[in-house]
Amino acid sequence: MLKGKKALVTGASRGIGRAIAVEFAKQGADVAIIYAGNEAAAEETKAECEKYGVNAITYKCNVADFEVSKDVVTQVKKEFGTIDILVNNAGVTRDGLVAMMKETDFDEVIDTNLKGTFNMIRHCTPIFIRNRGGRVINISSVSGIMGNAGQANYSASKAGVIGLTKAVARELAARNVTCNAIAPGFITTDMTKGLSEDNNALIGNIPLGRVGEPQDIADMAAFLASDKASYITGEVIRVDGGMAI
Ligand SMILES: NC(=O)c1ccc[n+]([C@@H]2O[C@H](COP(=O)([O-])OP(=O)(O)OC[C@H]3O[C@@H](n4cnc5c(N)ncnc54)[C@H](OP(=O)(O)O)[C@@H]3O)[C@@H](O)[C@H]2O)c1
């Protein structure tokens, strides 16, 4: 249970981030819902969270922007009094073959997925240190473990998130702050819409024989945020139906 905890979840307007925010709320946490631009979707997440009697607030914030993300962390701390759990979930894809990839497509993916994760960790860390505790959960990907053809930018960003997770885990362990990553496989969200036409081939690569749902990731995030995971840090947990075994 996460009763009374204060959580900040990036990319919580849709997909995996929404499932995480709602699961945290269900377990009693107040949730700050960070989104890039889809206000209506963020408001839907907020309404879902509030059904569980917790406080939920939405903030529009480009996590790739160091100063803007700093302001948002300051506002969340002001509103909630503190932050106990940070989930870095905001992410984008700009797929293409490396031989033809535009520089902007590489930069955008690295800026959101990797630098955005750094930015939020950087701004929340002083709060965790003062509190002598905190949880960081970064959403990586099996693409960051295996590498995925057509996703050089995305795979690099998600592998970067794994390195960042391990370094931060080592650095902050003495402060009782844990930092772990989840590596999802194929999860049905807007991000993967249109990638699943050839469903048989896709499912053939998943030993458990099904694609994942956002709730599969939310359950793992809630576990990593809970007291039951207090002795786990620097870990990368695949939630992929066995795809990357
Ligand atoms: N789906 C999968 O199969 C899969 C597999 C492995 C890893 N992942 C990772 O899981 C995470 C969530 O993926 P998803 O499938 O749920 O994606 P999604 O449905 O496309 O949702 C993306 C979320 O990120 C937000 N976002 C995007 N850019 C942002 C920015 N610059 N600043 C703040 N928020 C931003 C979006 O906000 P708006 O709604 O405002 O646009 C939205 O809430 C991503 O990191 C993704 O790489 C997904």
Short mmCIF file of C-alpha atoms and ligand atoms in Angstrom, two decimals:
data_model
loop_
_atom_site.label_atom_id
_atom_site.label_comp_id
_atom_site.label_asym_id
_atom_site.label_seq_id
_atom_site.Cartn_x
_atom_site.Cartn_y
_atom_site.Cartn_z
CA MET A 1 0.00 0.00 0.00
CA LEU A 2 1.08 3.57 -0.69
CA LYS A 3 -1.22 5.33 1.74
CA GLY A 4 -0.25 8.98 2.29
CA LYS A 5 2.67 8.85 -0.15
CA LYS A 6 3.20 11.70 -2.60
CA ALA A 7 3.99 10.60 -6.13
CA LEU A 8 4.98 12.42 -9.30
CA VAL A 9 4.37 10.49 -12.53
CA THR A 10 5.50 11.89 -15.88
CA GLY A 11 3.58 11.06 -19.04
CA ALA A 12 0.57 10.20 -16.89
CA SER A 13 -2.10 11.52 -19.25
CA ARG A 14 -2.20 8.33 -21.29
CA GLY A 15 -1.11 4.70 -21.59
CA ILE A 16 1.33 3.23 -19.08
CA GLY A 17 1.72 6.47 -17.09
CA ARG A 18 -2.02 6.75 -16.59
CA ALA A 19 -2.23 3.15 -15.36
CA ILE A 20 0.61 3.84 -12.91
CA ALA A 21 -1.02 7.05 -11.60
CA VAL A 22 -4.38 5.33 -11.12
CA GLU A 23 -2.81 2.27 -9.42
CA PHE A 24 -0.89 4.56 -7.05
CA ALA A 25 -4.13 6.44 -6.26
CA LYS A 26 -5.93 3.15 -5.70
CA GLN A 27 -3.24 2.29 -3.15
CA GLY A 28 -3.74 5.64 -1.37
CA ALA A 29 -1.08 7.94 -2.84
CA ASP A 30 -1.60 11.55 -3.88
CA VAL A 31 -0.50 11.91 -7.49
CA ALA A 32 0.94 14.71 -9.61
CA ILE A 33 0.08 13.96 -13.23
CA ILE A 34 2.64 15.42 -15.66
CA TYR A 35 1.74 15.65 -19.35
CA ALA A 36 3.10 17.27 -22.50
CA GLY A 37 0.02 18.81 -24.10
CA ASN A 38 -3.00 16.54 -23.95
CA GLU A 39 -4.94 18.37 -21.25
CA ALA A 40 -8.21 16.48 -21.77
CA ALA A 41 -6.46 13.13 -21.26
CA ALA A 42 -4.65 14.43 -18.17
CA GLU A 43 -7.99 15.56 -16.71
CA GLU A 44 -9.38 12.06 -17.33
CA THR A 45 -6.48 10.54 -15.40
CA LYS A 46 -7.07 13.05 -12.59
CA ALA A 47 -10.77 12.12 -12.40
CA GLU A 48 -9.88 8.40 -12.32
CA CYS A 49 -7.43 9.01 -9.45
CA GLU A 50 -9.88 11.15 -7.48
CA LYS A 51 -12.36 8.26 -7.43
CA TYR A 52 -10.08 6.76 -4.79
CA GLY A 53 -10.36 9.82 -2.52
CA VAL A 54 -6.79 11.06 -3.01
CA ASN A 55 -5.48 14.42 -4.21
CA ALA A 56 -4.55 14.52 -7.86
CA ILE A 57 -3.12 17.51 -9.70
CA THR A 58 -2.16 17.99 -13.34
CA TYR A 59 0.82 19.91 -14.68
CA LYS A 60 1.67 20.59 -18.29
CA CYS A 61 5.43 20.25 -18.55
CA ASN A 62 7.95 19.32 -21.21
CA VAL A 63 10.27 17.08 -19.21
CA ALA A 64 13.07 17.79 -21.70
CA ASP A 65 13.18 21.40 -20.48
CA PHE A 66 15.45 21.68 -17.43
CA GLU A 67 13.99 24.95 -16.07
CA VAL A 68 10.34 24.09 -16.72
CA SER A 69 10.71 20.71 -15.03
CA LYS A 70 12.42 22.41 -12.08
CA ASP A 71 9.44 24.77 -11.71
CA VAL A 72 7.01 21.85 -11.79
CA VAL A 73 8.89 19.93 -9.09
CA THR A 74 8.83 23.09 -6.95
CA GLN A 75 5.08 23.48 -7.48
CA VAL A 76 4.35 19.82 -6.67
CA LYS A 77 6.41 20.06 -3.48
CA LYS A 78 4.51 23.21 -2.51
CA GLU A 79 1.15 21.56 -3.18
CA PHE A 80 1.85 18.16 -1.56
CA GLY A 81 4.44 19.23 1.06
CA THR A 82 6.95 16.72 -0.29
CA ILE A 83 7.61 14.07 -2.96
CA ASP A 84 8.24 10.43 -2.01
CA ILE A 85 8.05 8.66 -5.37
CA LEU A 86 9.20 9.78 -8.81
CA VAL A 87 8.18 7.79 -11.89
CA ASN A 88 9.95 8.80 -15.09
CA ASN A 89 7.60 7.42 -17.71
CA ALA A 90 7.26 10.20 -20.32
CA GLY A 91 8.59 8.94 -23.61
CA VAL A 92 8.37 9.31 -27.37
CA THR A 93 9.39 7.38 -30.48
CA ARG A 94 10.59 8.73 -33.83
CA ASP A 95 11.33 5.45 -35.58
CA GLY A 96 13.41 5.14 -38.75
CA LEU A 97 16.45 3.43 -40.17
CA VAL A 98 19.70 4.87 -38.90
CA ALA A 99 20.98 5.47 -42.45
CA MET A 100 18.16 7.95 -43.01
CA MET A 101 17.41 9.20 -39.51
CA LYS A 102 17.03 12.94 -39.18
CA GLU A 103 19.17 14.67 -36.58
CA THR A 104 16.03 16.20 -35.05
CA ASP A 105 14.48 12.75 -34.62
CA PHE A 106 17.55 11.55 -32.75
CA ASP A 107 17.72 14.65 -30.56
CA GLU A 108 14.02 14.74 -29.72
CA VAL A 109 13.98 11.15 -28.49
CA ILE A 110 17.15 11.54 -26.42
CA ASP A 111 15.94 14.86 -25.00
CA THR A 112 12.57 13.52 -23.84
CA ASN A 113 13.42 9.96 -22.83
CA LEU A 114 16.92 10.34 -21.38
CA LYS A 115 17.47 14.00 -20.53
CA GLY A 116 13.88 14.28 -19.27
CA THR A 117 14.57 11.42 -16.87
CA PHE A 118 17.78 13.12 -15.71
CA ASN A 119 15.99 16.46 -15.29
CA MET A 120 13.32 15.07 -12.98
CA ILE A 121 15.83 13.03 -10.95
CA ARG A 122 18.06 16.11 -10.64
CA HIS A 123 15.23 18.26 -9.30
CA CYS A 124 13.70 15.66 -6.96
CA THR A 125 16.99 14.43 -5.45
CA PRO A 126 17.44 17.34 -3.00
CA ILE A 127 13.94 16.57 -1.65
CA PHE A 128 14.76 12.86 -1.26
CA ILE A 129 18.06 13.65 0.45
CA ARG A 130 16.35 15.99 2.91
CA ASN A 131 13.69 13.33 3.56
CA ARG A 132 16.33 10.60 3.98
CA GLY A 133 14.36 8.45 1.58
CA GLY A 134 12.75 8.26 -1.81
CA ARG A 135 11.91 6.03 -4.72
CA VAL A 136 12.84 6.55 -8.34
CA ILE A 137 11.28 4.30 -10.97
CA ASN A 138 12.42 4.80 -14.55
CA ILE A 139 10.54 3.30 -17.49
CA SER A 140 13.12 1.93 -19.90
CA SER A 141 12.31 -0.68 -22.58
CA VAL A 142 13.41 -4.07 -23.87
CA SER A 143 14.69 -2.01 -26.86
CA GLY A 144 17.30 -0.58 -24.51
CA ILE A 145 18.44 -4.09 -23.57
CA MET A 146 18.31 -5.84 -26.95
CA GLY A 147 18.54 -2.94 -29.41
CA ASN A 148 15.75 -2.75 -31.97
CA ALA A 149 16.28 -2.28 -35.70
CA GLY A 150 14.53 0.91 -36.79
CA GLN A 151 14.84 2.40 -33.31
CA ALA A 152 18.48 3.45 -32.94
CA ASN A 153 17.47 6.70 -31.25
CA TYR A 154 14.91 5.08 -28.95
CA SER A 155 17.13 2.09 -28.08
CA ALA A 156 20.01 4.45 -27.25
CA SER A 157 17.76 6.57 -25.04
CA LYS A 158 16.41 3.56 -23.17
CA ALA A 159 19.88 2.00 -22.74
CA GLY A 160 20.94 5.40 -21.41
CA VAL A 161 18.12 5.27 -18.89
CA ILE A 162 19.49 1.93 -17.64
CA GLY A 163 22.99 3.39 -17.12
CA LEU A 164 21.49 6.42 -15.42
CA THR A 165 19.40 4.17 -13.15
CA LYS A 166 22.44 2.18 -12.01
CA ALA A 167 24.63 5.25 -11.39
CA VAL A 168 21.88 7.03 -9.43
CA ALA A 169 21.19 3.85 -7.44
CA ARG A 170 24.83 3.68 -6.36
CA GLU A 171 25.03 7.41 -5.63
CA LEU A 172 21.88 7.69 -3.54
CA ALA A 173 21.84 4.32 -1.76
CA ALA A 174 23.50 5.82 1.31
CA ARG A 175 20.63 8.30 1.46
CA ASN A 176 18.05 5.53 1.52
CA VAL A 177 16.89 6.39 -2.00
CA THR A 178 16.32 3.46 -4.35
CA CYS A 179 16.39 3.77 -8.13
CA ASN A 180 15.16 1.00 -10.40
CA ALA A 181 14.08 0.60 -14.00
CA ILE A 182 11.26 -1.33 -15.59
CA ALA A 183 11.80 -2.58 -19.14
CA PRO A 184 8.39 -3.18 -20.72
CA GLY A 185 8.00 -5.36 -23.79
CA PHE A 186 5.10 -4.73 -26.17
CA ILE A 187 2.31 -2.94 -24.29
CA THR A 188 -0.96 -1.86 -25.95
CA THR A 189 -1.04 1.95 -25.85
CA ASP A 190 -1.18 4.84 -28.35
CA MET A 191 2.59 4.41 -28.80
CA THR A 192 2.21 0.92 -30.24
CA LYS A 193 -1.00 1.59 -32.20
CA GLY A 194 -0.52 0.47 -35.77
CA LEU A 195 2.48 -1.72 -34.93
CA SER A 196 0.37 -4.74 -34.21
CA GLU A 197 -1.21 -5.48 -37.61
CA ASP A 198 0.92 -8.57 -37.94
CA ASN A 199 -0.29 -9.87 -34.62
CA ASN A 200 0.70 -13.51 -35.12
CA ALA A 201 4.34 -12.70 -35.79
CA LEU A 202 4.41 -10.34 -32.83
CA ILE A 203 2.85 -12.80 -30.42
CA GLY A 204 5.13 -15.55 -31.74
CA ASN A 205 8.03 -13.59 -30.22
CA ILE A 206 6.39 -13.45 -26.80
CA PRO A 207 6.80 -16.71 -24.85
CA LEU A 208 3.77 -15.97 -22.65
CA GLY A 209 1.69 -15.66 -25.81
CA ARG A 210 0.09 -12.26 -25.34
CA VAL A 211 0.89 -8.58 -25.58
CA GLY A 212 1.11 -6.65 -22.33
CA GLU A 213 -1.38 -4.23 -20.84
CA PRO A 214 -0.52 -0.94 -19.06
CA GLN A 215 -1.70 -2.56 -15.82
CA ASP A 216 1.14 -5.12 -16.08
CA ILE A 217 3.61 -2.25 -15.77
CA ALA A 218 1.56 -0.38 -13.15
CA ASP A 219 1.62 -3.44 -10.87
CA MET A 220 5.42 -3.60 -11.04
CA ALA A 221 5.76 0.16 -10.46
CA ALA A 222 3.51 -0.07 -7.39
CA PHE A 223 5.63 -2.94 -6.06
CA LEU A 224 8.88 -1.00 -6.56
CA ALA A 225 7.32 2.02 -4.82
CA SER A 226 6.18 -0.05 -1.85
CA ASP A 227 7.89 -1.00 1.41
CA LYS A 228 8.21 -4.54 0.06
CA ALA A 229 10.89 -3.36 -2.37
CA SER A 230 13.07 -1.48 0.11
CA TYR A 231 16.08 -3.78 -0.48
CA ILE A 232 15.99 -3.56 -4.29
CA THR A 233 18.04 -0.90 -6.08
CA GLY A 234 19.85 -0.53 -9.40
CA GLU A 235 17.72 -3.31 -10.85
CA VAL A 236 16.22 -3.51 -14.35
CA ILE A 237 13.07 -5.60 -14.34
CA ARG A 238 11.70 -6.82 -17.65
CA VAL A 239 7.92 -6.95 -17.80
CA ASP A 240 7.69 -8.37 -21.29
CA GLY A 241 6.10 -11.82 -21.27
CA GLY A 242 9.57 -13.25 -21.83
CA MET A 243 10.21 -11.34 -25.09
CA ALA A 244 13.82 -10.46 -24.23
CA ILE A 245 14.87 -13.69 -22.49
N1 LIG B 1 3.95 0.91 -25.15
C1 LIG B 1 4.98 0.08 -25.16
O1 LIG B 1 4.95 -1.00 -25.77
C2 LIG B 1 6.25 0.45 -24.44
C3 LIG B 1 7.28 -0.51 -24.40
C4 LIG B 1 8.45 -0.21 -23.73
C5 LIG B 1 8.60 1.01 -23.11
N2 LIG B 1 7.58 1.93 -23.16
C6 LIG B 1 7.80 3.21 -22.50
O2 LIG B 1 6.76 3.45 -21.58
C7 LIG B 1 6.54 4.85 -21.47
C8 LIG B 1 5.07 5.16 -21.71
O3 LIG B 1 4.72 4.70 -23.00
P1 LIG B 1 3.21 4.65 -23.54
O4 LIG B 1 3.16 3.52 -24.48
O5 LIG B 1 2.28 4.74 -22.41
O6 LIG B 1 3.20 6.01 -24.40
P2 LIG B 1 1.98 6.94 -24.89
O7 LIG B 1 0.70 6.22 -24.79
O8 LIG B 1 2.41 7.48 -26.21
O9 LIG B 1 1.98 8.13 -23.80
C9 LIG B 1 3.11 8.97 -23.72
C10 LIG B 1 2.95 9.86 -22.51
O10 LIG B 1 4.15 10.66 -22.39
C11 LIG B 1 3.80 12.03 -22.36
N3 LIG B 1 4.90 12.81 -22.95
C12 LIG B 1 5.45 12.68 -24.17
N4 LIG B 1 6.43 13.57 -24.35
C13 LIG B 1 6.51 14.28 -23.20
C14 LIG B 1 7.31 15.37 -22.76
N5 LIG B 1 8.27 15.90 -23.54
N6 LIG B 1 7.10 15.88 -21.53
C15 LIG B 1 6.14 15.36 -20.72
N7 LIG B 1 5.35 14.33 -21.07
C16 LIG B 1 5.54 13.81 -22.30
C17 LIG B 1 2.49 12.12 -23.12
O11 LIG B 1 1.77 13.32 -22.79
P3 LIG B 1 0.56 13.87 -23.75
O12 LIG B 1 -0.60 12.95 -23.54
O13 LIG B 1 0.31 15.24 -23.20
O14 LIG B 1 1.08 13.85 -25.14
C18 LIG B 1 1.81 10.84 -22.64
O15 LIG B 1 1.27 11.04 -21.36
C19 LIG B 1 7.47 5.52 -22.47
O16 LIG B 1 8.67 5.92 -21.83
C20 LIG B 1 7.77 4.41 -23.43
O17 LIG B 1 8.99 4.58 -24.10
C21 LIG B 1 6.42 1.68 -23.82
#
